[in-house]
mmCIF file with all atom_site columns, C-alpha atoms in Angstrom:
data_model
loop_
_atom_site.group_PDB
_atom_site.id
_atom_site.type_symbol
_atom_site.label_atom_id
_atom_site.label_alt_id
_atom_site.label_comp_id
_atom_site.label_asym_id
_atom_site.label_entity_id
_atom_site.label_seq_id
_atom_site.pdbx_PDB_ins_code
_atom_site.Cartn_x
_atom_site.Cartn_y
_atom_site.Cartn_z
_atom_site.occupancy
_atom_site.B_iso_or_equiv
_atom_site.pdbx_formal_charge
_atom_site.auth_seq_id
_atom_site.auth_comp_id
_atom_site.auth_asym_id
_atom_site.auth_atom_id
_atom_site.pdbx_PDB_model_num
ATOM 1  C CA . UNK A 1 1  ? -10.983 80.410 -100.275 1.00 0.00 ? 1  UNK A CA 1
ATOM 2  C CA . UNK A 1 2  ? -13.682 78.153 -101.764 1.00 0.00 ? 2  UNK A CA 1
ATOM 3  C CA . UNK A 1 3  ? -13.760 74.419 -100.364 1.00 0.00 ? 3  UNK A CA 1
ATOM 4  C CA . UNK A 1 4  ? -15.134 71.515 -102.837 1.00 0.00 ? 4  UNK A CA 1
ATOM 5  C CA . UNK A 1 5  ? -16.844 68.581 -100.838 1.00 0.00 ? 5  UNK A CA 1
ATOM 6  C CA . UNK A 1 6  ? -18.001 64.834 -101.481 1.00 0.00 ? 6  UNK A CA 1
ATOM 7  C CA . UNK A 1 7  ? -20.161 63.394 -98.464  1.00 0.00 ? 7  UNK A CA 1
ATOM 8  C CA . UNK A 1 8  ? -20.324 59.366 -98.269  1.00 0.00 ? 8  UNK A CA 1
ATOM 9  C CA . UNK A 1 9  ? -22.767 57.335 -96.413  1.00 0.00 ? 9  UNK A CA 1
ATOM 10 C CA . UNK A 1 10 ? -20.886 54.598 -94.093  1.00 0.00 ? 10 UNK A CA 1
ATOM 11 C CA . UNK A 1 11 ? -21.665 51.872 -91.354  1.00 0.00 ? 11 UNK A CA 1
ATOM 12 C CA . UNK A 1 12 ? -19.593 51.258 -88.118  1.00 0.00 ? 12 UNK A CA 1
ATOM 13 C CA . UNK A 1 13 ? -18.633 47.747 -89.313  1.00 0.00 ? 13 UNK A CA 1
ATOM 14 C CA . UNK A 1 14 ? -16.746 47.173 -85.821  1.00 0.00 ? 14 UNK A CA 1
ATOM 15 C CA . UNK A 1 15 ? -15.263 49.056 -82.410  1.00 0.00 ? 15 UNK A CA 1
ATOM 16 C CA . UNK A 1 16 ? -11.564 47.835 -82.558  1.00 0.00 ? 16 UNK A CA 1
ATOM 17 C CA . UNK A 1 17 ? -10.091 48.154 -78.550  1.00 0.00 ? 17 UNK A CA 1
ATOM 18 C CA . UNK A 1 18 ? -6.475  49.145 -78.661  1.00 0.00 ? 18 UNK A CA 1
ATOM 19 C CA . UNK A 1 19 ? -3.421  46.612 -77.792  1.00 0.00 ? 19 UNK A CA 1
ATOM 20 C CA . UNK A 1 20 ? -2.157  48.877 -75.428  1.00 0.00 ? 20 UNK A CA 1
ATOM 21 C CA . UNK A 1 21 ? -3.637  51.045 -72.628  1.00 0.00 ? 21 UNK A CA 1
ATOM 22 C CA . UNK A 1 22 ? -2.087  54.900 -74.292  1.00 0.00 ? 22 UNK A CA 1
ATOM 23 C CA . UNK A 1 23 ? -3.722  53.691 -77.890  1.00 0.00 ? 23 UNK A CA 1
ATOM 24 C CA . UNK A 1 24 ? -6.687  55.260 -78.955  1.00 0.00 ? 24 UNK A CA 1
ATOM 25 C CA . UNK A 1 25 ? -10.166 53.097 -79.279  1.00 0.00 ? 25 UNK A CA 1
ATOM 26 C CA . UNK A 1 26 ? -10.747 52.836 -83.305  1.00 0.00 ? 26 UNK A CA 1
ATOM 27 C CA . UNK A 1 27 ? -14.258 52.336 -85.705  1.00 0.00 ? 27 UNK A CA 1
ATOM 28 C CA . UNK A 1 28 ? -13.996 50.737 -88.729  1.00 0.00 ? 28 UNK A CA 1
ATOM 29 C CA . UNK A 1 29 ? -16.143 51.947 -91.106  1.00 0.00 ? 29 UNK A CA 1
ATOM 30 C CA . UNK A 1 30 ? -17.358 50.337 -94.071  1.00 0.00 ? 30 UNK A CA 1
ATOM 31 C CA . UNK A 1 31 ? -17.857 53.613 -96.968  1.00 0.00 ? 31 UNK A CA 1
ATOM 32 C CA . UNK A 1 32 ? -20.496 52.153 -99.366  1.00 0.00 ? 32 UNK A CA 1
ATOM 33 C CA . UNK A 1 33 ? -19.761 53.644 -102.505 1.00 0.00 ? 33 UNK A CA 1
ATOM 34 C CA . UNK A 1 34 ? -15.836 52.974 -101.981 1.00 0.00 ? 34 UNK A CA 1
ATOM 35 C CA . UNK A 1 35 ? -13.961 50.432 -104.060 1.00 0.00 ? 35 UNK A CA 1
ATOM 36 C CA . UNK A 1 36 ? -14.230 46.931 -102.447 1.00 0.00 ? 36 UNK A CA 1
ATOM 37 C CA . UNK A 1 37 ? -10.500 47.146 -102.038 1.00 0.00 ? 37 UNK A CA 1
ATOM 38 C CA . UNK A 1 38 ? -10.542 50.266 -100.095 1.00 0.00 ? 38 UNK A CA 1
ATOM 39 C CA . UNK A 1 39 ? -13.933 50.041 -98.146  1.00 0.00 ? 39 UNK A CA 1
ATOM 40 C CA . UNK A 1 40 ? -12.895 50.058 -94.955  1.00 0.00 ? 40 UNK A CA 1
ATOM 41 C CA . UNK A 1 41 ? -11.274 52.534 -92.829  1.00 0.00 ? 41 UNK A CA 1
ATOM 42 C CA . UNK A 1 42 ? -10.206 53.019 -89.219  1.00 0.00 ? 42 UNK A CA 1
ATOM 43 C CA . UNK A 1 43 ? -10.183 56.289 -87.101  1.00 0.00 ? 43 UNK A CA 1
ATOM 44 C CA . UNK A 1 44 ? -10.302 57.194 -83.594  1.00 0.00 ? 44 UNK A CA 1
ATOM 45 C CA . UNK A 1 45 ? -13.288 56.329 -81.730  1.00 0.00 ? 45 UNK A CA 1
ATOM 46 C CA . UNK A 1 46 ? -13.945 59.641 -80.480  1.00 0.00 ? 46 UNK A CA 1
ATOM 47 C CA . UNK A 1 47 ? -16.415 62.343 -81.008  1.00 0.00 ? 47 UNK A CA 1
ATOM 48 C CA . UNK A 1 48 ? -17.220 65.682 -79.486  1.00 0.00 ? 48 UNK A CA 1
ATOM 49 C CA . UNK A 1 49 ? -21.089 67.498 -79.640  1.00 0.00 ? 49 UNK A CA 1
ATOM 50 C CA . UNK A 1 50 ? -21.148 71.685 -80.345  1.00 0.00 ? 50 UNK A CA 1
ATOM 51 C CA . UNK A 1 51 ? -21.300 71.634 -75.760  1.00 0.00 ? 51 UNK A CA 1
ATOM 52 C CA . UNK A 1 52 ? -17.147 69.845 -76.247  1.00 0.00 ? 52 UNK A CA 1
ATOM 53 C CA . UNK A 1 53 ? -18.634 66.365 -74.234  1.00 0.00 ? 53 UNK A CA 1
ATOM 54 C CA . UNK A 1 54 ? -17.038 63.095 -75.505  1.00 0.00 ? 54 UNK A CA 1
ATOM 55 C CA . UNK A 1 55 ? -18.646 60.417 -77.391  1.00 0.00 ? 55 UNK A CA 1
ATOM 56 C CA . UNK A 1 56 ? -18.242 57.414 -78.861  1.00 0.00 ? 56 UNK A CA 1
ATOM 57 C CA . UNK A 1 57 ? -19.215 55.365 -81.856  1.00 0.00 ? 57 UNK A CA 1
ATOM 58 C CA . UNK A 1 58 ? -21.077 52.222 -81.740  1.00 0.00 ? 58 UNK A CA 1
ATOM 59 C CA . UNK A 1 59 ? -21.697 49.238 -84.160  1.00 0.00 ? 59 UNK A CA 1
ATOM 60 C CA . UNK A 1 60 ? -24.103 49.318 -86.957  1.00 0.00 ? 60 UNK A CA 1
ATOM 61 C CA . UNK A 1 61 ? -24.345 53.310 -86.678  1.00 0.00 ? 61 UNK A CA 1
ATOM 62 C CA . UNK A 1 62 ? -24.805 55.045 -89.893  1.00 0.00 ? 62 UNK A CA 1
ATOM 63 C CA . UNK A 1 63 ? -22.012 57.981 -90.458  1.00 0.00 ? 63 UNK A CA 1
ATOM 64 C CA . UNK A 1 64 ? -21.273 60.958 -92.858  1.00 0.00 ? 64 UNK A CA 1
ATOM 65 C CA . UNK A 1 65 ? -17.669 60.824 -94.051  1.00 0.00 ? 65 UNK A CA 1
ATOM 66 C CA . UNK A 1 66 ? -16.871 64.119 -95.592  1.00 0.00 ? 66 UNK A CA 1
ATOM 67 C CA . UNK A 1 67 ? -13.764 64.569 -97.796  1.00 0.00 ? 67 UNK A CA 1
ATOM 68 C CA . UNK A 1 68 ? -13.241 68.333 -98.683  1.00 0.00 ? 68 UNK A CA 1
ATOM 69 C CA . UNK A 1 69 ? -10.152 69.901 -100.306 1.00 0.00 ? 69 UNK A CA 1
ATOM 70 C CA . UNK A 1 70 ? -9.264  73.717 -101.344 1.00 0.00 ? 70 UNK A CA 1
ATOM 71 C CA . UNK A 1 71 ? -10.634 74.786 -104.419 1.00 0.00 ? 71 UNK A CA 1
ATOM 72 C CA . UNK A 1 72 ? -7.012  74.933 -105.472 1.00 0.00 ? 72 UNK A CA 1
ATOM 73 C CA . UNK A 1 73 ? -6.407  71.576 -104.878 1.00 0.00 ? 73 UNK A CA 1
ATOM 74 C CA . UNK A 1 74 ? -9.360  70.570 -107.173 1.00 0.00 ? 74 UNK A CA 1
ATOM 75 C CA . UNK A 1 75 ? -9.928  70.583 -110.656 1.00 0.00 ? 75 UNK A CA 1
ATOM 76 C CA . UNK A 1 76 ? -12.697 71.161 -112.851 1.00 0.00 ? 76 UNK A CA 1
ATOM 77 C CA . UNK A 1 77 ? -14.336 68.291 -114.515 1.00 0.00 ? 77 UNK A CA 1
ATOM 78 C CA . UNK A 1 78 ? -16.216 68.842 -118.220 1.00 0.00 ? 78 UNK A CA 1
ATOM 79 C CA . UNK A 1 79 ? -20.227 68.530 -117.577 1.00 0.00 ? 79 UNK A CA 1
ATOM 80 C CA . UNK A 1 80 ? -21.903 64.766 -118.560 1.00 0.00 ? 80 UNK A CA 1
ATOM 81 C CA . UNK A 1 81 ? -24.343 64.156 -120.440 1.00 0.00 ? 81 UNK A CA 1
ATOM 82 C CA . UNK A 1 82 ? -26.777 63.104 -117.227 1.00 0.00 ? 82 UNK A CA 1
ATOM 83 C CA . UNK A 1 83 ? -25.995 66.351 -115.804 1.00 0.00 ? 83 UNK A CA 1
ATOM 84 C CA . UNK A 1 84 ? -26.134 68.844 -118.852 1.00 0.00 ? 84 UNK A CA 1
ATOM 85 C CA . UNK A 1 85 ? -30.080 68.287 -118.800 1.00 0.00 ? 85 UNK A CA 1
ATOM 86 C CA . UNK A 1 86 ? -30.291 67.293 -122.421 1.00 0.00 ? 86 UNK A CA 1
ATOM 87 C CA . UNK A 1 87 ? -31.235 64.480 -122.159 1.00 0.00 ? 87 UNK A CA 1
ATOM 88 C CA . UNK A 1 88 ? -29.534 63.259 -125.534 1.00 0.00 ? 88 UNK A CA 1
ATOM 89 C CA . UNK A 1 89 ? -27.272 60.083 -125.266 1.00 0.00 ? 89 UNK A CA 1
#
């Protein structure tokens, strides 16, 4: 099955340290091309490289976030007139 994907630039606005010692570390990341209402998000402050070690964001690192669904899950938009290479308005 086919997988449609959208990648957005972010910045690690912030490293928020959990309340208590079994919570997980979070980043806050600031997604650019969001919605000012919905430009930041929080997620767990870990990483792991292709050799499994552990990492860890820090502040003011630029990030990919990638948001992919099933091509089922997706549907298909009608071309623009930007993209049909016309370039008639």
């Amino acid at each position: 099955m086919t997988r449609k994907r959208k990648k957005l630039r972010g910045t690690v606005a912030k490293v928020v340290k959990p309340l208590h010692p079994h919570q997980p570390e979070k980043a806050e990341i600031i997604i650019h091309e969001a919605d000012d209402l919905y430009r930041e998000i929080r997620v767990d402050n870990e990483l792991v490289d292709e050799d499994g070690e552990k990492a860890a964001l820090k502040p003011g690192a630029e990030v990919d976030v990638i948001v992919e669904a099933d091509s089922d899950a997706t549907v298909k938009k009608p071309p623009t007139l930007e993209k049909s290479g016309t370039g008639k308005h």
